[in-house]
Each structure stands twice: as C-alpha cells, then as structure tokens.
Coordinates of C-alpha atoms in Angstrom, one line a residue:
X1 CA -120.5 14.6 -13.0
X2 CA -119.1 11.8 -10.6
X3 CA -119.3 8.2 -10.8
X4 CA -122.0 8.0 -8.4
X5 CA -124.2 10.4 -10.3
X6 CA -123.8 9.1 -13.4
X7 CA -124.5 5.3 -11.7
X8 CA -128.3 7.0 -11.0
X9 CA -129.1 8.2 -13.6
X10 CA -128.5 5.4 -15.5
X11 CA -130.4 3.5 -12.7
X12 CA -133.0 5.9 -13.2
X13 CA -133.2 5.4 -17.2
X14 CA -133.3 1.7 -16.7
X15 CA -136.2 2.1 -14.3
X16 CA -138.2 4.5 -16.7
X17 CA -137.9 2.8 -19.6
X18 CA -139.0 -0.5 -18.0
X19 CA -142.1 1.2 -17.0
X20 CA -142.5 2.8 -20.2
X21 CA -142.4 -0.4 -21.9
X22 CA -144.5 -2.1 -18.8
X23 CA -147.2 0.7 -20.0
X24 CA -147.0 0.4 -23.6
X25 CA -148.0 -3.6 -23.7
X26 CA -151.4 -2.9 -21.3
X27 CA -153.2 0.1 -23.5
X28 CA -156.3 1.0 -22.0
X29 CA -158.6 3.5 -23.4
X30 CA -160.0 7.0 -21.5
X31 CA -161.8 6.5 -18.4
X32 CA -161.1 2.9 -18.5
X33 CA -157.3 2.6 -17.4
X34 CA -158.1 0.2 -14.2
X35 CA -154.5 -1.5 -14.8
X36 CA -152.8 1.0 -15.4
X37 CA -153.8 2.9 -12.2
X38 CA -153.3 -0.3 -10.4
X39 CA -149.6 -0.6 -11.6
X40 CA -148.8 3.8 -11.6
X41 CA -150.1 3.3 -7.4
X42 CA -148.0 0.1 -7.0
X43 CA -144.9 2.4 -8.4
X44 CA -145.9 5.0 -5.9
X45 CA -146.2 2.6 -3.0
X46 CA -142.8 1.2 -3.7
X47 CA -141.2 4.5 -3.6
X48 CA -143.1 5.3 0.0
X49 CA -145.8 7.6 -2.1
X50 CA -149.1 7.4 -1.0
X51 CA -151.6 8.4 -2.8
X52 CA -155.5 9.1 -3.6
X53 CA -157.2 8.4 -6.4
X54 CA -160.0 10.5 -8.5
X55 CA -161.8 8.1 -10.9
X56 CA -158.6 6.2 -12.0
X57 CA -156.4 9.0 -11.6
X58 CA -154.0 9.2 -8.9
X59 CA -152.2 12.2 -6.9
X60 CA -149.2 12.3 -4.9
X61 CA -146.9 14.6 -2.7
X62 CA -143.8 15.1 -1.4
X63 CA -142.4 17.1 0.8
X64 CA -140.1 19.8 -0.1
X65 CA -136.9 21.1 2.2
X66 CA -138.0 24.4 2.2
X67 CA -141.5 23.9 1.1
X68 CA -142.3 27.4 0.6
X69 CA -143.8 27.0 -3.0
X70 CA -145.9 23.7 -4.3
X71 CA -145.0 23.1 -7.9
X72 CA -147.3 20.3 -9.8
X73 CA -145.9 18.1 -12.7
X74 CA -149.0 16.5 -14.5
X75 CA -148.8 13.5 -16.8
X76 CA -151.4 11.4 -18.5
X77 CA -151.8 7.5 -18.8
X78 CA -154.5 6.9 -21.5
X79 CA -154.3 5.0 -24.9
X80 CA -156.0 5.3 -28.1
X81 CA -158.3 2.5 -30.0
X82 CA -155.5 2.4 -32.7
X83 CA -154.0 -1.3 -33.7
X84 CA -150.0 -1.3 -33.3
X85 CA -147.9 -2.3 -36.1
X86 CA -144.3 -0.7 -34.7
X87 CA -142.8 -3.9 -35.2
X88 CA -141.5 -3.5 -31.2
X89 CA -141.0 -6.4 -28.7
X90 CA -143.2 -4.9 -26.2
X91 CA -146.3 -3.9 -28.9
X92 CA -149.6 -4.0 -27.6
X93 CA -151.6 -6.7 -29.5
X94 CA -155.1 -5.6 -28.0
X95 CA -156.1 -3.1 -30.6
X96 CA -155.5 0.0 -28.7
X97 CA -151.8 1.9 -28.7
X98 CA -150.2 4.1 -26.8
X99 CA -150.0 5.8 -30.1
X100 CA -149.5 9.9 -28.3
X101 CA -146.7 9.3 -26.0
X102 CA -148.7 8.9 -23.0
X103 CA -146.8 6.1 -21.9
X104 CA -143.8 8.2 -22.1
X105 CA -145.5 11.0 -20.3
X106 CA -145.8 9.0 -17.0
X107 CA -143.1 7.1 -17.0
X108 CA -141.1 10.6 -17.0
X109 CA -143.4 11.8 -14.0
X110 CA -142.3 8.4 -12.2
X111 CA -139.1 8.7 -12.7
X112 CA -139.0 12.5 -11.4
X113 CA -140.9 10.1 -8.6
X114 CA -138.0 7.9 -7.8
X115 CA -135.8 10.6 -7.6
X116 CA -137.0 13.0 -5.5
X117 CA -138.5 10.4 -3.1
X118 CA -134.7 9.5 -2.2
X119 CA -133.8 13.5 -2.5
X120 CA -136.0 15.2 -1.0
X121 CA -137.1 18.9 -3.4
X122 CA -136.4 22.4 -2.4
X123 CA -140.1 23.0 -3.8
X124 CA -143.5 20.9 -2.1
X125 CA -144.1 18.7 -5.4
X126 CA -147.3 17.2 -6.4
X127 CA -147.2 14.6 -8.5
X128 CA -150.7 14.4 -11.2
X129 CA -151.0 11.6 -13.2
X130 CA -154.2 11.9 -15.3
X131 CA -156.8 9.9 -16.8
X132 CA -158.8 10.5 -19.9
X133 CA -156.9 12.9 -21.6
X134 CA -157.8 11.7 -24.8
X135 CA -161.7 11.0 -23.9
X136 CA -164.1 13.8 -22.3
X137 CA -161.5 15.7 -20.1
X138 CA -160.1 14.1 -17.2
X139 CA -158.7 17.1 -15.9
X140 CA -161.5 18.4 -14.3
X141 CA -162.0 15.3 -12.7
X142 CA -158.8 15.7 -11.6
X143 CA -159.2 19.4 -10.4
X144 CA -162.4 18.4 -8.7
X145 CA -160.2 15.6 -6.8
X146 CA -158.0 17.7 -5.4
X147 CA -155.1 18.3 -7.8
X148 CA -154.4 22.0 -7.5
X149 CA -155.1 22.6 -3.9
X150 CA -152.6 24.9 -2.6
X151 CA -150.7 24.3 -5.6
X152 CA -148.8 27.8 -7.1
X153 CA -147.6 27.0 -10.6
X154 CA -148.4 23.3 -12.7
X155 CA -146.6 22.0 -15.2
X156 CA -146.6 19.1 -18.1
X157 CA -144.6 17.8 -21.3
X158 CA -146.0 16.4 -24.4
X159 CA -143.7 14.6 -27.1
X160 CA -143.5 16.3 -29.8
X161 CA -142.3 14.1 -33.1
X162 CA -141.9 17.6 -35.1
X163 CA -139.4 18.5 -32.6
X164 CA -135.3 17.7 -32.6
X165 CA -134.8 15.0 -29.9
X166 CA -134.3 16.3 -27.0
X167 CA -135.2 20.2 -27.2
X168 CA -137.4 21.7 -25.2
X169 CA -140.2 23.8 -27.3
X170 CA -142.6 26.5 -26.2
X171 CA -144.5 30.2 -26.1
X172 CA -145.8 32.5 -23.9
X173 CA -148.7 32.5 -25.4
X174 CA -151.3 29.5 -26.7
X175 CA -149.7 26.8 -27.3
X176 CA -153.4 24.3 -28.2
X177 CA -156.3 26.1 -29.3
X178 CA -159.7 25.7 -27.7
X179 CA -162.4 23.6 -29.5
X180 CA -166.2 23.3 -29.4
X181 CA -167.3 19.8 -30.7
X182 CA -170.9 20.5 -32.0
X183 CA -173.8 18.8 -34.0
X184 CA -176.1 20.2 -36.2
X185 CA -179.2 18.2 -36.8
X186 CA -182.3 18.5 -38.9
X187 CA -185.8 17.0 -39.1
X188 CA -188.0 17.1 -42.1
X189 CA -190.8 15.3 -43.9
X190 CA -190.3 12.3 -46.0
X191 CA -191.8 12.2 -49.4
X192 CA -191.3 10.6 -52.6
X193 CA -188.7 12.4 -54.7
X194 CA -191.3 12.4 -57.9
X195 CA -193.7 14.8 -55.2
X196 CA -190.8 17.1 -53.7
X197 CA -193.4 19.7 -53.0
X198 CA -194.8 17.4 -50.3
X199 CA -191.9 17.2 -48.4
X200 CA -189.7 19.1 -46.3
X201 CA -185.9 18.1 -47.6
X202 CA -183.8 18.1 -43.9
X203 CA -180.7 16.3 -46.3
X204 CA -180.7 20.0 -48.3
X205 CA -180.7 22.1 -45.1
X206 CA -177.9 20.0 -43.9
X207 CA -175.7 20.6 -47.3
X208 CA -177.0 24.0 -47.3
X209 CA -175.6 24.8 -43.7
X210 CA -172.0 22.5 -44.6
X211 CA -171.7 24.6 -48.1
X212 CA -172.2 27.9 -46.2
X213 CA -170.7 27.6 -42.7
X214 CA -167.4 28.8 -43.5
X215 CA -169.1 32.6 -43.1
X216 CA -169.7 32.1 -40.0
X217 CA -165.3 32.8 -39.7
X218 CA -164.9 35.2 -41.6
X219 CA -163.7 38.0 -40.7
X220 CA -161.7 35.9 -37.2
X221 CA -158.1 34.8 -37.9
X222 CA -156.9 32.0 -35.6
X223 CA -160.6 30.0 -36.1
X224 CA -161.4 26.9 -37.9
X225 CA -164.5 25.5 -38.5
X226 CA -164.9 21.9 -40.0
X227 CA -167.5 19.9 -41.3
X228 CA -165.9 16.3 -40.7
X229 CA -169.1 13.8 -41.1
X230 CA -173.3 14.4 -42.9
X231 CA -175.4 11.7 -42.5
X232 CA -179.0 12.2 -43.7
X233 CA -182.1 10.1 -46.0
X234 CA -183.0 6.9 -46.1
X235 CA -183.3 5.9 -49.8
X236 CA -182.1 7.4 -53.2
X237 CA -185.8 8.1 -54.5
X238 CA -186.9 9.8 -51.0
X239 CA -186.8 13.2 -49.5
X240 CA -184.6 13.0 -46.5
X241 CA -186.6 13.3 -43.2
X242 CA -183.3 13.8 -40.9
X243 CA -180.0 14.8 -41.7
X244 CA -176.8 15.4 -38.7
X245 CA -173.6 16.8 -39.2
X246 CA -170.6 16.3 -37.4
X247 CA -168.5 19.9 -36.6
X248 CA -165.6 21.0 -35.0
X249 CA -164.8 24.7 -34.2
X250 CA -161.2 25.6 -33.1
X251 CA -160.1 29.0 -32.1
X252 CA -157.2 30.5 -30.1
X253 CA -159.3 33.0 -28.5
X254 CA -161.8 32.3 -26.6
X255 CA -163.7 35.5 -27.4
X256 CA -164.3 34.1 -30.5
X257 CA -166.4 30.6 -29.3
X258 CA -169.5 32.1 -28.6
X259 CA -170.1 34.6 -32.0
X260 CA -169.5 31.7 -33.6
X261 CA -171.7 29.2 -32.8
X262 CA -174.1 32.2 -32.7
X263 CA -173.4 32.3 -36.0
X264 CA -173.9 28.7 -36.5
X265 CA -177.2 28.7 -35.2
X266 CA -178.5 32.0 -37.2
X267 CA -177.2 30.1 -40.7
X268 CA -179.6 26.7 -39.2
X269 CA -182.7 29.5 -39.0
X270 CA -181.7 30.5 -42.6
X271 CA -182.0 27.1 -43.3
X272 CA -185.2 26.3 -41.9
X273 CA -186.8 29.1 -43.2
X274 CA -185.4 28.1 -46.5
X275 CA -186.8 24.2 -46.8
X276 CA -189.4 24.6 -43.3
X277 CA -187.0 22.0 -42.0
X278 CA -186.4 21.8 -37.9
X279 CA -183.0 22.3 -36.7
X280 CA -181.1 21.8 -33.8
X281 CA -177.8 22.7 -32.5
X282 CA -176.1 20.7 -30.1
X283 CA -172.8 21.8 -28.2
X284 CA -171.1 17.9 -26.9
X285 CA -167.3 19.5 -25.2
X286 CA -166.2 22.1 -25.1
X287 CA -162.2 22.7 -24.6
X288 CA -160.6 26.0 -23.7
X289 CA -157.5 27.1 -25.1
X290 CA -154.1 26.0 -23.5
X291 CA -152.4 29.8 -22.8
X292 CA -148.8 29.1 -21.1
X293 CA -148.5 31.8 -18.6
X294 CA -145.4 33.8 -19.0
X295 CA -143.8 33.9 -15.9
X296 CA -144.0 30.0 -15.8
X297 CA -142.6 29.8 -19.3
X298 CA -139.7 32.0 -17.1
X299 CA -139.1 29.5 -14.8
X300 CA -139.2 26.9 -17.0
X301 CA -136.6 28.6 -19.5
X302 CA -134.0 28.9 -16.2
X303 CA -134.0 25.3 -16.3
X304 CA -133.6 24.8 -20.3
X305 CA -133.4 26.3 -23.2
X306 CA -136.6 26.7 -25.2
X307 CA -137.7 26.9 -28.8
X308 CA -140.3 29.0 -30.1
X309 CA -143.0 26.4 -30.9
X310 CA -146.5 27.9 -33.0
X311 CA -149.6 27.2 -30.8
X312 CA -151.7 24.3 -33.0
X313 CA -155.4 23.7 -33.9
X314 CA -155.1 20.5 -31.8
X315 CA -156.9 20.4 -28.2
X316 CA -155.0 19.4 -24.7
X317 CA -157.0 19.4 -21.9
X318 CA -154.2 20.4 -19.6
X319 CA -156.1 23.6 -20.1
X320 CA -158.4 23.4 -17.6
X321 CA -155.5 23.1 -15.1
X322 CA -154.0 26.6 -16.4
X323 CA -157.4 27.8 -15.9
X324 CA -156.9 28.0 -12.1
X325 CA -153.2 28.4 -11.7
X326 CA -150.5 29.6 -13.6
X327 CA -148.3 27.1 -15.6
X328 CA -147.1 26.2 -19.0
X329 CA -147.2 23.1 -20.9
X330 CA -144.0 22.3 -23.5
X331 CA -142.9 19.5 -26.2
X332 CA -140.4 17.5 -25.5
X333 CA -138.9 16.6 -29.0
X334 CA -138.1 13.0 -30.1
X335 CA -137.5 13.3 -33.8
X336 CA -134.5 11.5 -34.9
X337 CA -133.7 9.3 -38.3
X338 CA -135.4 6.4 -36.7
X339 CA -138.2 8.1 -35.3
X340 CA -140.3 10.0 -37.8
X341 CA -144.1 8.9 -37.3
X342 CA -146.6 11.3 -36.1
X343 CA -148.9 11.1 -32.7
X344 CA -152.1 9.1 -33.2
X345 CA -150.2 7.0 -35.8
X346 CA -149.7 3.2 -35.7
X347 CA -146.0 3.3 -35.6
X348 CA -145.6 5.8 -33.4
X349 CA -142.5 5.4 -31.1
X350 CA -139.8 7.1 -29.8
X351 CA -136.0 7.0 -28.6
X352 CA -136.3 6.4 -24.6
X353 CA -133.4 7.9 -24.0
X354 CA -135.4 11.4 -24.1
X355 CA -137.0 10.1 -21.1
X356 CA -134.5 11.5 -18.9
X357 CA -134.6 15.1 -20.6
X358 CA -138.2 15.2 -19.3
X359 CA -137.4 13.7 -15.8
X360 CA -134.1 16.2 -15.5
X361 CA -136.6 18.9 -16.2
X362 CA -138.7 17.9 -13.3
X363 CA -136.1 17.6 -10.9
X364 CA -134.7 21.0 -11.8
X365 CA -138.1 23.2 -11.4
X366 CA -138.7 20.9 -8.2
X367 CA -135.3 22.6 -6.9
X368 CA -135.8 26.3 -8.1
X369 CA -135.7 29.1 -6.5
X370 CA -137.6 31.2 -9.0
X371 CA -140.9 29.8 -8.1
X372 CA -142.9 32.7 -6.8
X373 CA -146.2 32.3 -4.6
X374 CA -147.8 33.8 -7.2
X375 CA -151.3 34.9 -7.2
X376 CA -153.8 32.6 -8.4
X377 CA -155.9 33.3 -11.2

C-alpha cells in the first residue's frame, strides 16, 4: 500500500465517521427521517450524485467502466424511540437512538459513495439508502420507487455485536426468519361474576387460545409462535366482554405461514364454540424470510472471508429486495472489550473503525468480475 493510498483511506474514515456521528445526534424514527434525508441528499450532491427520492428514501447511480452488470448496496437510515445513555459526546438527547447501527449502515454506503464517485466502478452501482426499516417495511417503498430496476444482484451489511470486529459473517441459506405480526380478538357479554351463566366470558377464550396456541407448531421445527401482550375485562367482579392478544409468528419457511395461522384461527372456533364468544383474527405485517442466494454469498466470499453465521428469529426487511433479485445480506462484527451491548439497547455503540471493513467491501464487489447477469427471480 503506498502513501497515497493509505492518505485516502484515512481521508475516507475521517469522512465516515463524521457522518456517522452527524447521524447519530439527529435520530428520527421510521417513516419520519425528513433530516436525515435532507443531510444523506446534501452528501450525494456534494459528491456530484444525483438522486430521487421515494418517501424519504433516496437512490443513486454511478456509472461503471464496463458497466456490464449493476450491483446495488442498500443501507438504512432510521432510529428507534429508545432514550440514549452511551455516555458519547455526540448522544442523541431527543429520546430516540440510533440504537441498531443504522447510523453506521449509511455512513458505510456514503463512504463506498465518496469513493467510487472519484474512481469510477468496474460494475454500474446503485446506491439504496432506505427508510423505515424498523417501522412497516420501507423496502417495498423502495422497490416500488425504482430501486431494483435493471439491477442484477443487491447487497447490505448489518452490525452484528455477537460478531468479532471486523469479520464478515454469513450462509447460504436464511439468514432472518419471516414473521406474521397477528391479533387475536374476542367479543363477549358482560355480566356480573356472581351470574356467570349470563354471560359470555371473551377474557377465558383469550387465555384459553394463549394456553393452547403452542399446538398450532407442533410438529414444524424452525417456527415460533409468541403470545407477547392479553388485554381483556373491565372490572374484577365482571365477565370480560372483549379480550385482544398480541402475537408473533416466526418461521424460516415460508411454507409454514399459512398452516399456521390456519391453525390459529381453527383453535379461536374451538374457542368460541367453547364460551359462544366472537373471535377475530387479524393479520397487521407480514415479513418474508431473508434467504441469501448462494451465488451472491459467492461473490461476496471472493471479496472476504466469511463465517458461518445461524439464520435468527429476528425480521429484516431487506427481504423483500431478495424477493426480486438475487443477493445476500451479511454482519459486519463490531464486538470488542469496549463494545459489548446488544442492538436495540441504550448503550449500544460501536468501534468506527469497522466502518471501513464495510466500505472496503463495497468497493471490492463494485470492482468484480464475478458478477454474472444472472437471471432474475
């Protein structure tokens, strides 16, 4: 490495950790990041980007030598409602944190920005920076904008705090699982608890249905199905006339989503025919799972070396992107003896030093040759 490349890139690493740290004092939650777009498209327009916007998202391209293949690098922008207390210089005091690395995310994408701006990429590049990750699924926002036109292969890191700084962790397989957010709710009749037989108990169907849901997995490894929140009655000495629960299903296949809530509903109709109670079940999102495709996990290893990471029971809507073309999402690790705090936790934080793992990586697929026009799914 000569004196002039190491010069950039430590140019480059002062550059994205001022924006990471720019980022991390102005939080803003899903669907709401009106700053933060703002300051991501004055970035762009400073490096001679132009770009165009879908909701407050933003896409960007440049030009490749050859420009045979386009290759997509997606990062999100949004924080969390989660009150800081890192202790850091530049915490957000607002009561909302960039608390999963998101921060991180796109100030790796705009550094990959900087770079390749001045150097112009064997591949087409398109640059995706995402809002709403962590609200309804901004990604298909994004899609419908205009992300993956004429893109071949997409994409996208995620700090991983489980993972050694610096190493690069995937599979070939699914790396998030999918998840069905659902309510079930029922309506009774209120009665006085002394005259039970006059009413119609919708707070017992709803513990009946939480008691017995767990049957509804059985027999389907790779599922999970949680109750996370009842609410039902009105008064101790009354027969509850509505009761709601709060459900999560998570599953790596997604053969498994729809016997499942078909299960869910048959085990309500138990219920209702059990206490003559009305109830209702009520899909809110539904997230597929996030399966890497192989050859991109390929590609990706030719750049780095990876390690075998588990898929998890948490949801990434980067999903939807592998839906339409083939991809892979990795971690990034940033675990160190300072840095030990999990993602969605108050004192999250991270060495920014990784920052230029994540940007290297960039660069490198925007330069390979064993991008293929592969076919799209």
């Amino acid at each position: 490495m000569n004196d002039d490349t190491t010069t950039e890139k430590a140019e480059l690493l002062r550059y994205m950790t001022r924006i990471r740290r720019d980022l991390h004092a102005m939080p803003e939650l899903s669907s709401e990041e009106y700053r933060t777009s703002e300051y991501i498209a004055e970035r762009l327009d400073e490096l001679g980007l132009s770009c165009r916007k879908a909701h407050t998202g933003l896409i960007a391209d440049i030009k490749g030598r050859e420009g045979r293949a386009t290759v997509a690098f997606r990062a999100d922008f949004d924080a969390l409602p989660v009150t800081e207390r890192t202790g850091l210089p530049f915490a957000a005091t607002c009561g909302r944190m960039h608390a999963c690395g998101h921060d991180g995310h796109t100030a790796m994408l705009l550094g990959a920005a900087k770079y390749l701006s001045c150097h112009a990429p064997r591949n087409n590049v398109r640059l995706v920076f995402q809002f709403g990750e962590e609200g309804d699924g901004g990604a298909v926002t994004m899609i419908e904008g205009g992300a993956l036109e004429d893109v071949d292969a997409i994409f996208a890191f995620h700090l991983c705090p489980e993972l050694e700084k610096g190493r690069v962790g995937t599979n070939r397989a699914t790396l998030f699982a999918g998840v069905a957010e659902f309510d079930v709710a029922f309506e009774g009749v209120s009665s006085h608890c002394a005259v039970r037989e006059e009413g119609k108990d919708a707070l017992a169907a709803g513990v009946y249905v939480a008691s017995r849901m767990e049957r509804c997995v059985t027999g389907r490894p790779n599922t999970l199905l949680h109750v996370g929140k009842m609410t039902g009655g009105s008064a101790r000495n009354i027969v509850a006339r509505d009761a709601r629960l709060e459900c999560s299903f998570r599953f790596f296949s997604e053969s498994d989503r729809d016997p499942v809530l078909d299960g869910v509903r048959e085990l309500v109709d138990e219920a209702d025919r059990t206490f003559g109670t009305r109830g209702e079940t009520v899909v809110r999102s539904v997230y597929p799972p996030l399966v890497n495709d192989p050859r991109a996990v390929d590609v990706l290893e030719s750049v780095t070396p990876l390690t075998e990471m588990p898929g998890r029971y948490t949801a990434e809507d980067f999903a939807f992107y592998l839906r339409k073309v083939p991809g892979a999402m990795a971690w990034l690790g940033i675990r160190d003896a300072l840095h030990t705090s999990p993602l969605h936790s108050d004192t999250f934080d991270f060495d920014e030093n990784v920052l230029s793992v994540g940007t290297d990586i960039f660069i490198r697929l925007a330069e390979t040759q064993e991008l293929p026009k592969w076919q799209k799914k």
